Structure formats: structure tokens, C-alpha cells
XYZ file of C-alpha atoms in Angstrom:
348
model
C 0.000 0.000 0.000
C 2.804 2.389 0.898
C 4.611 1.571 -2.339
C 1.463 2.284 -4.361
C 0.828 5.546 -2.499
C 4.431 6.690 -3.059
C 4.115 5.890 -6.752
C 0.897 7.883 -7.068
C 2.190 10.817 -5.045
C 5.393 11.113 -7.087
C 3.466 11.336 -10.367
C 2.896 14.957 -11.345
C 0.141 13.825 -13.725
C -1.940 11.604 -11.445
C -1.726 14.003 -8.520
C -3.889 16.434 -10.527
C -6.625 13.878 -11.203
C -9.959 14.840 -9.642
C -10.761 11.339 -8.422
C -7.396 11.141 -6.644
C -7.985 14.530 -5.032
C -11.404 13.355 -3.827
C -9.809 10.167 -2.496
C -7.137 12.048 -0.533
C -9.445 14.760 0.789
C -12.435 12.491 1.381
C -13.257 10.322 4.385
C -12.874 6.555 4.702
C -16.314 5.923 3.234
C -15.350 7.386 -0.146
C -16.091 5.216 -3.169
C -14.723 6.159 -6.613
C -16.971 6.810 -9.561
C -16.534 3.969 -12.040
C -17.601 4.734 -15.566
C -18.638 1.489 -17.199
C -18.224 1.240 -20.938
C -21.233 0.351 -22.991
C -21.259 -2.940 -24.866
C -21.119 -1.155 -28.210
C -18.008 0.801 -27.249
C -16.291 -2.426 -26.173
C -16.992 -4.023 -29.556
C -15.796 -0.881 -31.311
C -12.570 -0.949 -29.319
C -11.964 -4.600 -30.211
C -12.532 -3.801 -33.887
C -10.037 -0.922 -33.701
C -7.478 -3.203 -32.042
C -7.730 -5.628 -34.943
C -6.782 -2.877 -37.375
C -3.223 -1.878 -38.110
C -1.403 0.783 -36.130
C -1.750 4.327 -37.528
C 1.298 6.290 -38.708
C 3.115 7.595 -35.653
C 5.777 10.287 -35.496
C 7.005 9.065 -32.068
C 8.953 5.827 -32.656
C 9.613 5.295 -28.950
C 5.924 4.933 -28.108
C 5.161 3.142 -31.365
C 7.754 0.453 -30.577
C 6.870 0.318 -26.881
C 3.330 -1.038 -27.261
C 4.270 -4.377 -28.951
C 6.960 -4.901 -26.309
C 4.540 -4.198 -23.470
C 1.910 -6.438 -25.050
C 4.347 -9.334 -25.365
C 5.604 -8.707 -21.834
C 2.036 -8.812 -20.525
C 1.338 -12.134 -22.229
C 4.563 -13.731 -21.033
C 4.133 -12.613 -17.431
C 0.540 -13.854 -17.414
C 1.582 -17.237 -18.810
C 4.518 -17.447 -16.389
C 2.224 -16.738 -13.453
C -0.142 -19.537 -14.499
C 2.740 -21.995 -14.982
C 4.253 -21.063 -11.621
C 0.926 -21.736 -9.939
C 0.986 -25.247 -11.423
C 4.584 -25.759 -10.232
C 3.730 -24.619 -6.713
C 0.660 -26.841 -6.667
C 2.884 -29.779 -7.647
C 5.390 -28.884 -4.914
C 2.601 -28.881 -2.342
C 1.424 -32.300 -3.512
C 5.042 -33.524 -3.343
C 5.338 -32.163 0.195
C 2.222 -34.052 1.257
C 3.561 -37.252 -0.355
C 6.912 -36.866 1.417
C 5.152 -36.354 4.738
C 3.194 -39.561 4.154
C 6.426 -41.370 3.238
C 8.010 -40.188 6.486
C 5.081 -41.585 8.472
C 5.515 -44.956 6.756
C 9.222 -45.051 7.641
C 8.328 -44.305 11.270
C 5.799 -47.145 11.231
C 8.480 -49.457 9.792
C 10.748 -48.538 12.723
C 8.202 -49.998 15.159
C 8.306 -53.348 13.349
C 12.114 -53.706 13.145
C 13.711 -55.747 15.962
C 17.253 -54.386 15.513
C 17.658 -51.309 17.730
C 20.118 -49.557 15.415
C 17.953 -50.091 12.348
C 14.854 -49.051 14.294
C 16.464 -45.771 15.361
C 17.748 -45.189 11.821
C 14.310 -45.747 10.250
C 12.645 -43.522 12.838
C 15.194 -40.760 12.300
C 14.925 -41.140 8.532
C 11.140 -40.798 8.720
C 11.364 -37.666 10.847
C 13.992 -36.259 8.494
C 11.751 -36.815 5.475
C 8.879 -35.151 7.319
C 11.066 -32.147 8.151
C 12.114 -31.933 4.498
C 8.455 -32.002 3.418
C 7.630 -29.151 5.803
C 10.588 -27.126 4.519
C 9.523 -27.800 0.935
C 5.994 -26.607 1.701
C 7.372 -23.429 3.277
C 9.579 -22.828 0.247
C 6.623 -23.351 -2.107
C 4.600 -20.765 -0.197
C 7.564 -18.384 -0.267
C 7.872 -18.817 -4.018
C 4.167 -18.117 -4.400
C 4.410 -14.924 -2.362
C 7.540 -13.611 -4.079
C 7.054 -14.666 -7.691
C 3.314 -15.023 -8.283
C 2.429 -11.796 -6.497
C 5.186 -9.918 -8.326
C 4.219 -11.364 -11.703
C 0.540 -10.624 -11.110
C 1.345 -7.026 -10.175
C 3.641 -6.291 -13.114
C 1.282 -8.144 -15.478
C -1.700 -6.000 -14.482
C 0.519 -2.919 -14.637
C 1.685 -3.877 -18.141
C -1.929 -4.382 -19.235
C -2.783 -0.842 -18.104
C 0.256 0.530 -19.952
C -0.713 -1.374 -23.107
C -4.297 -0.083 -22.936
C -3.061 3.479 -22.393
C -0.831 3.249 -25.451
C -3.790 1.823 -27.359
C -5.886 4.831 -26.324
C -3.216 7.070 -27.805
C -3.355 5.170 -31.101
C -7.149 5.539 -31.123
C -6.678 9.263 -30.553
C -4.265 9.388 -33.505
C -6.882 7.699 -35.693
C -9.501 10.203 -34.572
C -7.118 13.058 -35.405
C -6.414 11.603 -38.856
C -10.153 11.205 -39.422
C -10.748 14.845 -38.387
C -7.976 16.009 -40.730
C -9.485 14.014 -43.597
C -12.900 15.512 -42.831
C -11.399 19.024 -42.874
C -9.794 18.413 -46.253
C -13.080 17.057 -47.585
C -14.991 20.129 -46.435
C -12.334 22.458 -47.873
C -12.661 20.711 -51.231
C -16.447 21.086 -50.953
C -16.044 24.833 -50.399
C -13.720 25.006 -53.401
C -16.365 23.331 -55.566
C -19.006 25.708 -54.297
C -16.830 28.689 -55.214
C -16.472 27.438 -58.771
C -20.181 26.670 -59.057
C -22.415 28.980 -61.126
C -25.302 28.879 -58.657
C -24.345 29.299 -54.996
C -26.941 28.764 -52.289
C -26.237 30.912 -49.216
C -27.707 28.383 -46.761
C -25.514 25.632 -48.229
C -22.412 27.807 -47.864
C -23.271 28.672 -44.267
C -23.789 25.007 -43.462
C -20.444 23.974 -44.972
C -18.576 26.820 -43.251
C -20.085 25.966 -39.864
C -19.213 22.318 -40.354
C -15.658 23.239 -41.378
C -15.219 25.461 -38.334
C -16.482 22.702 -36.066
C -14.157 20.145 -37.669
C -11.148 22.457 -37.388
C -11.949 23.129 -33.736
C -12.152 19.373 -33.105
C -8.895 18.846 -34.988
C -7.151 21.527 -32.933
C -8.401 20.071 -29.649
C -7.346 16.564 -30.656
C -3.924 17.835 -31.702
C -3.388 19.592 -28.358
C -4.628 16.537 -26.456
C -2.389 14.198 -28.463
C 0.670 16.391 -27.874
C 0.031 16.487 -24.128
C -0.594 12.731 -23.914
C 2.506 11.950 -25.980
C 4.701 14.071 -23.710
C 3.288 12.440 -20.586
C 3.560 8.912 -21.981
C 7.187 9.413 -22.955
C 7.999 10.190 -19.333
C 5.756 7.510 -17.855
C 7.007 4.874 -20.303
C 10.599 5.341 -19.158
C 9.503 5.329 -15.519
C 7.491 2.143 -16.053
C 10.442 0.385 -17.684
C 12.759 1.319 -14.832
C 10.184 0.487 -12.149
C 9.368 -2.911 -13.642
C 13.046 -3.772 -13.995
C 13.673 -2.861 -10.352
C 10.682 -4.930 -9.208
C 11.904 -8.002 -11.075
C 15.465 -7.578 -9.786
C 14.322 -7.140 -6.191
C 12.051 -10.203 -6.378
C 14.854 -12.330 -7.850
C 17.244 -11.095 -5.165
C 14.755 -11.878 -2.410
C 14.013 -15.319 -3.864
C 17.740 -16.104 -4.118
C 18.234 -15.255 -0.444
C 15.259 -17.398 0.557
C 16.514 -20.256 -1.629
C 19.952 -20.123 0.006
C 18.317 -20.210 3.441
C 16.193 -23.155 2.320
C 19.212 -25.105 1.048
C 21.130 -24.446 4.271
C 18.156 -25.538 6.345
C 17.791 -28.652 4.185
C 21.485 -29.467 4.652
C 21.169 -29.046 8.414
C 18.177 -31.418 8.438
C 20.110 -34.039 6.474
C 23.153 -33.678 8.724
C 21.038 -34.301 11.808
C 20.396 -37.860 10.590
C 24.088 -38.812 10.298
C 24.637 -40.048 13.884
C 21.736 -42.513 13.721
C 22.829 -43.790 10.296
C 26.470 -44.252 11.379
C 25.588 -45.922 14.667
C 23.461 -48.673 13.157
C 26.166 -51.244 13.975
C 29.832 -51.392 14.954
C 31.078 -51.064 11.340
C 29.575 -47.635 10.755
C 27.666 -46.303 7.786
C 30.658 -44.867 5.921
C 33.193 -47.668 6.498
C 33.013 -48.813 2.880
C 33.768 -45.365 1.477
C 37.393 -45.337 2.663
C 36.807 -43.230 5.771
C 38.153 -44.179 9.145
C 35.251 -44.989 11.451
C 35.132 -44.358 15.155
C 31.927 -44.972 17.055
C 30.242 -41.745 18.099
C 29.645 -41.345 21.817
C 28.040 -37.945 21.456
C 25.890 -36.576 18.644
C 27.790 -33.322 18.787
C 31.038 -35.049 17.825
C 30.218 -34.589 14.128
C 31.256 -31.206 12.862
C 28.670 -29.173 11.014
C 29.264 -28.657 7.316
C 28.375 -24.965 7.523
C 31.569 -23.435 8.856
C 33.736 -20.458 8.049
C 36.054 -22.736 6.048
C 33.273 -23.734 3.679
C 30.642 -26.433 3.233
C 31.497 -30.131 3.325
C 29.542 -33.272 4.066
C 32.121 -34.574 6.527
C 35.242 -33.241 8.207
C 36.868 -36.692 8.248
C 39.555 -37.034 5.604
C 39.644 -40.003 3.282
C 42.269 -42.685 3.800
C 44.796 -43.394 1.095
C 43.855 -46.296 -1.093
C 46.604 -48.965 -0.906
C 45.077 -51.241 -3.507
C 47.649 -51.822 -6.224
C 46.493 -51.077 -9.713
C 48.152 -51.539 -13.053
C 48.643 -48.384 -15.029
C 49.717 -47.902 -18.570
C 53.404 -46.984 -18.818
C 52.692 -44.085 -21.084
C 50.214 -42.698 -18.583
C 52.763 -42.976 -15.743
C 55.282 -41.190 -17.890
C 52.939 -38.274 -18.502
C 51.362 -38.195 -15.067
C 53.360 -35.114 -14.039
C 52.835 -33.342 -17.338
C 50.119 -30.855 -18.072
C 47.085 -32.661 -19.473
C 46.254 -31.010 -22.771
C 44.120 -32.152 -25.684
C 46.905 -34.091 -27.444
C 48.022 -35.985 -24.352
C 44.409 -36.788 -23.520
C 43.908 -38.363 -26.951
C 47.134 -40.316 -26.582
C 46.086 -41.609 -23.161
C 42.784 -42.775 -24.594
C 44.624 -44.619 -27.359
C 43.710 -42.193 -30.125
C 46.496 -41.120 -32.417
C 46.514 -37.437 -33.294
C 48.307 -36.425 -36.448
């Protein structure tokens, strides 16, 4: 609300609108006057939209409307697709929560104490992941869908405003054509042998009315063009800033989600490693020592960086046969030619 009010207040054009003045000066029970278009005017507007764009002497506004129209369509489609993605994420979260409950029920049926604790911890971990995924889906809905809906509706208003300007240009061209037609009529009357005074008065009055309309339309078009040039640049900058800020906010939330997910997964390591005396990671070349305390495992999120485990791998003493040519080049820099030679491909 504050952002909208700041945007309205900073606009030197909207601040002069009568409805806005009534809104600011009125009480809380104020309701704006909404002028509904008649059905015939709506059909007329659709017919005008289907026609080609009139000649425009302002290329910036002429090129802006197709861009805004395409932007409006893409943001609307993206919002609909994101809603489907978020709906799928919520269904996935519910399925993961159900899977966690099944793992917990399996833990009650297992006789081995280590396996029972591991299954129970695994079930709770999956449930925690499902809750985090649901929170992240709601966050994505708030950040992306709301932002896309706002900029999409804003782009639609901009596109309609630019369309109103094109309609005004067509009305001005029609008034100019009518003026030329009436001038040619007066020219024919001058060259006519029999001139009727009432006919001349009628044509002159019509010409004066058409010229007055043409002048008013010209002044109105000039004022609207000047305002739209300023507002078009402001809209482009404002929309770009909104998209950047939403992406920045989503990136921060995504990083927090990944860190929280990593912490949830790390909390299950003690129960997995203490299933039996051999340990869960004994086959991966790591030295295993039975954990007496759950806090013995270092967290991966430290100042030195992220890692799954702080225990270093043991050296592999299994003897392997290597190709003599590979041993000869093992200290050399591995470039494209040596790589082909190692793979047995001869490079000319």
C-alpha cells in the first residue's frame, strides 16, 4: 500500500486527477466513480485493435506497445505456470510427509535397535524436508506469483493506455481528412455557377467545427505523448527494479532453504552411522570411530566452507596396473593431445 501511495504521489500527472484529489481529501467511506463502458463501445474498441497501427511520429511509443503487449502475455503465462509448479510442490510435500510416516511405522516393526532408530530418524527427516519444501513453495508463491501478477496488471494498463493514444491518432487523422473534404467542398461551391447561401453557411459551420475538433485533438495528443514518454521510461525502470528485487529476495530465501535442508540431512548422520559397529561410511574409505556424542560430528556450515564430513579419506593402498605411457605423462600438463594419446587415439 505504501509503495502504491508513493508511486501515485510522485506522479505529477496523477496528482492532478480529480478522483485522486477526492480520495485524498475524502473520508474513509469514499467510493470512486466507475464509468462502465457500454457494450457497443467495447466491440468498437476490439474492432479498432484488430486494425493496423496508424502512422506515428514518435517511434519510442510506437515500438513500446508491442513490447509491453508481449511482456504482458509472457508474465501472465509465467504466473499460471508457476501456480501449477507450486501446486505440484505442495502435492510432493504431502507425499513426502506420508512417506516419512511410513518409515516411522516401519521402525516400530524392526527388531534391531540400530535399524529401528535409523528408520525412525529417517522418517522424521523426510517429514522435516516435506515441511521445509511446503514453506519454500509458499515463499515462491508470495515472491514470484504476487510480483508477476502485479507487473502483469501494470503492463496491461500501460498497453491499454498506449492503445488509447493510437485511437486518438486515428480520430485526429479522421478529423484532418474531414477538414480536407470540407475544404474541397467549399472550393467546388466557389467554382459553381449557382451558390446557395444556406448551403455555404452550413459547410462553413461544419468546417469550423471540424477544425476546432482537430485543434483540440492535436493539443490533447501532444500532451498525452509528452506524458507517456515520461511515464514509459519510468514504467520500464520500475518494472526492472521490481523483477530484480524479487529475484534477489528469492535467491536469499533459496539459500536459506538449502542451508536448512542441509542441516536437516546432517542431523540424521549419527543414527545412520551408529546402526552397527562397522559404521555407515566404512566402505567409502573413511576411518570410522563410534560416536559417543551426537555433537562429535562437525557441522558442514563453517567459516572454512561447506562439506559433508570433516573426516579425511584414507589413502587407497590397492595396487592397480597403469599404462606406462600414462605414468610417464602423469606429471605433465594434461592437454588435448596428451588426452587423446592416453585414450589410445592417435593425433596427427
